[in-house]
Amino acid sequence: MTQVPVDLREIEPGIVQITMQDKEHKNTFSDGLMEGLIRAFAAINANDRYKVVIITGYDSYFASGGTQEALLAIYESKVNFNDTNLYSLALDCRIPVISAMQGHGIGGGFVFGLFADFVVLSKESIYTTNFMKYGFTPGMGATYVLPWKLGIALTQELLLTANNFRGVELEKRGIPFPVLPRAEVLDYALQLARQLAEKPRVSLITLKDHLVSGAREQLPGIIEKEVAMHGKTFHLAEVKDRIMGLFGK
């Protein structure tokens, strides 16, 4: 039986878990993964029992960003990254979201996880905003969520250098998130989810609305600016060469 790219299930009363498990594509944003995520969050927002979401990946992968085909489609002006809104699924979710990033978070995959209300990283995994590795400027709301969550100095290093960082290295840099051995990430997230699930659902929704209202208001303007930067940077011949030669390395 073929495994679905995204599994959604209520693991305890009020706690729902999204597992990204597109092993064929190593949790890059394939059509199946994107469609599964959009359906999962729509189902969560429509369910009045749920109080908290845990989103995680499989094995050593959390989320790996755009596929090579998708990057080439943007290069060829066939699509923009904002044609499919993945970046704000966690931000717009009515209830709190915990990113249990037990595995690698690559490019847009790392950015996607950072939009959650709570983030848990693993010591062993690689986290990178590698857009500039391919020569194009960041998207997915990266230029907003990174300084918001990580601070401007680390953001500049992550975005401009496109370097890889292990979770343990980010921990040493003072990031404000728990960084645990991979095997402990999901358990930690579950314990946190249980604490949240003790609270009244209306109170969780009301407080989240207040805490993220500024981000929800500002993000659309940021996305417009990122798309405009793509108009200047994504269509360079060098970018296509890099996508073809460096993807997955």
Tab-separated table of C-alpha atoms in Angstrom, residues 13-241:
chain	number	residue	atom	x	y	z
A	13	PRO	CA	-7.690	14.309	22.698
A	14	GLY	CA	-7.260	17.795	21.276
A	15	ILE	CA	-3.754	17.103	19.892
A	16	VAL	CA	-3.419	16.561	16.153
A	17	GLN	CA	-0.202	15.540	14.417
A	18	ILE	CA	0.793	16.229	10.824
A	19	THR	CA	3.575	13.947	9.595
A	20	MET	CA	5.298	14.853	6.340
A	21	GLN	CA	6.489	11.558	4.873
A	22	ASP	CA	7.092	11.947	1.145
A	23	LYS	CA	10.054	9.606	1.132
A	24	GLU	CA	10.254	9.474	-2.655
A	25	HIS	CA	11.046	13.196	-2.753
A	26	LYS	CA	12.765	13.475	0.669
A	27	ASN	CA	10.084	15.912	1.817
A	28	THR	CA	10.766	18.492	-0.848
A	29	PHE	CA	7.644	20.471	-1.718
A	30	SER	CA	6.328	18.004	-4.273
A	31	ASP	CA	2.761	18.404	-5.521
A	32	GLY	CA	1.663	15.597	-3.216
A	33	LEU	CA	3.286	17.124	-0.155
A	34	MET	CA	1.932	20.605	-0.844
A	35	GLU	CA	-1.586	19.378	-1.512
A	36	GLY	CA	-1.470	17.201	1.591
A	37	LEU	CA	-0.351	20.087	3.808
A	38	ILE	CA	-3.029	22.418	2.493
A	39	ARG	CA	-5.728	19.788	3.034
A	40	ALA	CA	-4.434	18.972	6.516
A	41	PHE	CA	-4.505	22.559	7.735
A	42	ALA	CA	-7.932	23.111	6.171
A	43	ALA	CA	-9.246	20.075	8.061
A	44	ILE	CA	-7.682	21.308	11.300
A	45	ASN	CA	-9.202	24.770	10.968
A	46	ALA	CA	-12.608	23.209	10.322
A	47	ASN	CA	-12.494	20.974	13.415
A	48	ASP	CA	-13.672	22.515	16.681
A	49	ARG	CA	-12.160	19.764	18.888
A	50	TYR	CA	-8.510	20.352	18.143
A	51	LYS	CA	-6.423	22.581	20.408
A	52	VAL	CA	-2.858	22.180	19.192
A	53	VAL	CA	-0.958	20.913	16.138
A	54	ILE	CA	2.375	19.126	16.009
A	55	ILE	CA	4.014	19.047	12.597
A	56	THR	CA	6.994	16.796	11.994
A	57	GLY	CA	8.826	14.856	9.295
A	58	TYR	CA	10.240	11.356	8.948
A	59	ASP	CA	13.638	9.874	9.820
A	60	SER	CA	16.287	12.563	9.211
A	61	TYR	CA	14.083	14.881	7.109
A	62	PHE	CA	11.756	17.609	8.264
A	63	ALA	CA	11.192	19.567	5.043
A	64	SER	CA	13.580	20.122	2.145
A	65	GLY	CA	12.197	23.121	0.260
A	66	GLY	CA	11.344	23.439	-3.407
A	67	THR	CA	11.864	20.682	-5.940
A	68	GLN	CA	14.319	21.199	-8.765
A	69	GLU	CA	11.372	21.239	-11.179
A	70	ALA	CA	9.650	23.980	-9.179
A	71	LEU	CA	12.786	26.128	-9.066
A	72	LEU	CA	13.211	25.790	-12.823
A	73	ALA	CA	9.550	26.726	-13.318
A	74	ILE	CA	10.135	29.948	-11.379
A	75	TYR	CA	13.287	30.606	-13.417
A	76	GLU	CA	11.235	30.193	-16.605
A	77	SER	CA	8.523	32.574	-15.259
A	78	LYS	CA	5.912	29.836	-15.336
A	79	VAL	CA	5.060	30.248	-11.633
A	80	ASN	CA	5.891	32.347	-8.561
A	81	PHE	CA	6.575	30.786	-5.171
A	82	ASN	CA	3.488	32.540	-3.786
A	83	ASP	CA	1.156	30.859	-6.273
A	84	THR	CA	0.785	28.142	-3.627
A	85	ASN	CA	0.711	29.505	-0.088
A	86	LEU	CA	2.609	27.105	2.124
A	87	TYR	CA	4.606	29.699	4.014
A	88	SER	CA	1.738	30.984	6.184
A	89	LEU	CA	-0.149	27.734	6.871
A	90	ALA	CA	1.137	27.541	10.446
A	91	LEU	CA	0.850	31.273	11.024
A	92	ASP	CA	-2.753	31.347	9.801
A	93	CYS	CA	-3.755	28.165	11.624
A	94	ARG	CA	-6.347	29.061	14.271
A	95	ILE	CA	-4.727	26.997	17.018
A	96	PRO	CA	-1.088	26.861	18.185
A	97	VAL	CA	1.350	24.940	15.992
A	98	ILE	CA	4.518	23.199	17.174
A	99	SER	CA	7.224	22.448	14.595
A	100	ALA	CA	8.982	19.304	15.800
A	101	MET	CA	11.874	19.680	13.371
A	102	GLN	CA	13.507	16.338	14.096
A	103	GLY	CA	15.228	16.303	10.720
A	104	HIS	CA	16.901	18.563	8.184
A	105	GLY	CA	15.175	21.858	7.404
A	106	ILE	CA	16.382	23.041	4.005
A	107	GLY	CA	15.580	26.377	2.347
A	108	GLY	CA	11.846	26.925	2.259
A	109	GLY	CA	11.421	23.850	4.446
A	110	PHE	CA	13.262	25.520	7.327
A	111	VAL	CA	11.342	28.751	6.755
A	112	PHE	CA	8.060	26.824	6.749
A	113	GLY	CA	8.873	25.367	10.154
A	114	LEU	CA	9.837	28.721	11.640
A	115	PHE	CA	6.340	30.113	11.082
A	116	ALA	CA	5.028	27.802	13.811
A	117	ASP	CA	4.276	29.174	17.267
A	118	PHE	CA	6.807	26.819	18.858
A	119	VAL	CA	9.943	25.385	17.257
A	120	VAL	CA	12.014	22.410	18.406
A	121	LEU	CA	15.238	21.522	16.572
A	122	SER	CA	17.522	18.512	16.662
A	123	LYS	CA	21.222	18.671	17.433
A	124	GLU	CA	22.210	16.434	14.534
A	125	SER	CA	20.138	17.962	11.750
A	126	ILE	CA	21.133	20.579	9.179
A	127	TYR	CA	19.221	23.840	8.982
A	128	THR	CA	19.868	26.252	6.165
A	129	THR	CA	18.277	29.032	4.150
A	130	ASN	CA	20.177	28.093	1.028
A	131	PHE	CA	18.424	30.330	-1.526
A	132	MET	CA	21.574	32.321	-2.316
A	133	LYS	CA	23.483	29.079	-2.917
A	134	TYR	CA	21.554	29.023	-6.186
A	135	GLY	CA	22.036	32.753	-6.760
A	136	PHE	CA	18.468	33.978	-6.168
A	137	THR	CA	17.153	36.003	-3.260
A	138	PRO	CA	15.081	34.374	-0.498
A	139	GLY	CA	11.359	33.676	-0.681
A	140	MET	CA	8.686	31.964	1.415
A	141	GLY	CA	8.659	34.917	3.820
A	142	ALA	CA	12.235	34.161	4.895
A	143	THR	CA	13.204	37.828	5.056
A	144	TYR	CA	10.466	38.358	7.639
A	145	VAL	CA	10.385	35.231	9.769
A	146	LEU	CA	14.146	34.818	10.254
A	147	PRO	CA	14.802	38.210	11.861
A	148	TRP	CA	11.566	37.840	13.831
A	149	LYS	CA	12.516	34.465	15.255
A	150	LEU	CA	16.357	34.454	15.158
A	151	GLY	CA	17.479	38.079	15.255
A	152	ILE	CA	19.020	40.242	12.564
A	153	ALA	CA	22.693	39.269	12.955
A	154	LEU	CA	22.156	35.523	12.566
A	155	THR	CA	19.572	36.181	9.852
A	156	GLN	CA	22.072	38.117	7.756
A	157	GLU	CA	24.587	35.304	8.066
A	158	LEU	CA	22.060	32.604	7.228
A	159	LEU	CA	20.552	34.417	4.255
A	160	LEU	CA	23.666	35.981	2.719
A	161	THR	CA	26.084	33.064	3.109
A	162	ALA	CA	23.519	30.267	2.586
A	163	ASN	CA	25.697	28.131	4.855
A	164	ASN	CA	24.563	24.933	6.554
A	165	PHE	CA	24.268	24.868	10.343
A	166	ARG	CA	23.786	21.841	12.551
A	167	GLY	CA	21.241	22.294	15.302
A	168	VAL	CA	24.004	22.101	17.885
A	169	GLU	CA	25.785	25.017	16.165
A	170	LEU	CA	22.629	27.135	16.238
A	171	GLU	CA	22.224	26.269	19.914
A	172	LYS	CA	25.695	27.681	20.562
A	173	ARG	CA	24.679	30.829	18.692
A	174	GLY	CA	21.927	31.362	21.253
A	175	ILE	CA	18.781	30.649	19.264
A	176	PRO	CA	15.659	30.847	21.478
A	177	PHE	CA	14.436	27.310	20.764
A	178	PRO	CA	15.011	23.937	22.412
A	179	VAL	CA	17.664	21.897	20.587
A	180	LEU	CA	17.566	18.225	21.513
A	181	PRO	CA	18.877	14.887	20.285
A	182	ARG	CA	16.754	13.837	17.307
A	183	ALA	CA	15.174	10.940	19.192
A	184	GLU	CA	13.848	13.323	21.849
A	185	VAL	CA	12.339	16.043	19.654
A	186	LEU	CA	8.900	14.536	19.125
A	187	ASP	CA	8.521	13.529	22.774
A	188	TYR	CA	9.364	17.075	23.847
A	189	ALA	CA	6.806	18.457	21.387
A	190	LEU	CA	4.155	16.095	22.723
A	191	GLN	CA	4.794	17.165	26.306
A	192	LEU	CA	4.457	20.795	25.233
A	193	ALA	CA	1.273	19.989	23.313
A	194	ARG	CA	-0.231	18.389	26.406
A	195	GLN	CA	0.396	21.568	28.380
A	196	LEU	CA	-1.369	23.601	25.716
A	197	ALA	CA	-4.255	21.154	25.401
A	198	GLU	CA	-5.083	21.713	29.074
A	199	LYS	CA	-6.184	25.257	28.238
A	200	PRO	CA	-9.603	26.311	26.876
A	201	ARG	CA	-9.652	26.258	23.088
A	202	VAL	CA	-11.247	29.699	22.830
A	203	SER	CA	-8.501	31.161	25.008
A	204	LEU	CA	-5.757	29.537	22.905
A	205	ILE	CA	-7.259	30.911	19.691
A	206	THR	CA	-7.831	34.371	21.157
A	207	LEU	CA	-4.299	34.708	22.497
A	208	LYS	CA	-2.682	33.355	19.322
A	209	ASP	CA	-4.701	35.845	17.243
A	210	HIS	CA	-3.298	38.645	19.398
A	211	LEU	CA	0.304	37.412	19.408
A	212	VAL	CA	0.587	36.907	15.631
A	213	SER	CA	-1.668	39.746	14.439
A	214	GLY	CA	1.313	41.908	13.456
A	215	ALA	CA	2.928	39.103	11.474
A	216	ARG	CA	-0.319	38.296	9.681
A	217	GLU	CA	-0.728	41.949	8.709
A	218	GLN	CA	2.847	42.495	7.554
A	219	LEU	CA	3.571	39.237	5.738
A	220	PRO	CA	1.628	39.926	2.505
A	221	GLY	CA	3.692	43.076	1.899
A	222	ILE	CA	6.902	41.161	2.570
A	223	ILE	CA	5.887	38.461	0.098
A	224	GLU	CA	5.281	41.118	-2.571
A	225	LYS	CA	8.791	42.475	-2.012
A	226	GLU	CA	10.335	38.999	-2.152
A	227	VAL	CA	8.542	38.292	-5.451
A	228	ALA	CA	9.826	41.618	-6.798
A	229	MET	CA	13.382	40.647	-5.790
A	230	HIS	CA	12.890	37.339	-7.597
A	231	GLY	CA	12.054	39.361	-10.690
A	232	LYS	CA	15.568	40.789	-10.549
A	233	THR	CA	17.516	37.727	-9.412
A	234	PHE	CA	15.775	34.487	-10.364
A	235	HIS	CA	16.140	34.774	-14.130
A	236	LEU	CA	19.895	35.133	-14.344
A	237	ALA	CA	21.564	32.513	-16.529
A	238	GLU	CA	23.872	31.683	-13.632
A	239	VAL	CA	20.858	30.759	-11.502
A	240	LYS	CA	19.731	28.102	-13.955
A	241	ASP	CA	23.260	26.708	-14.091
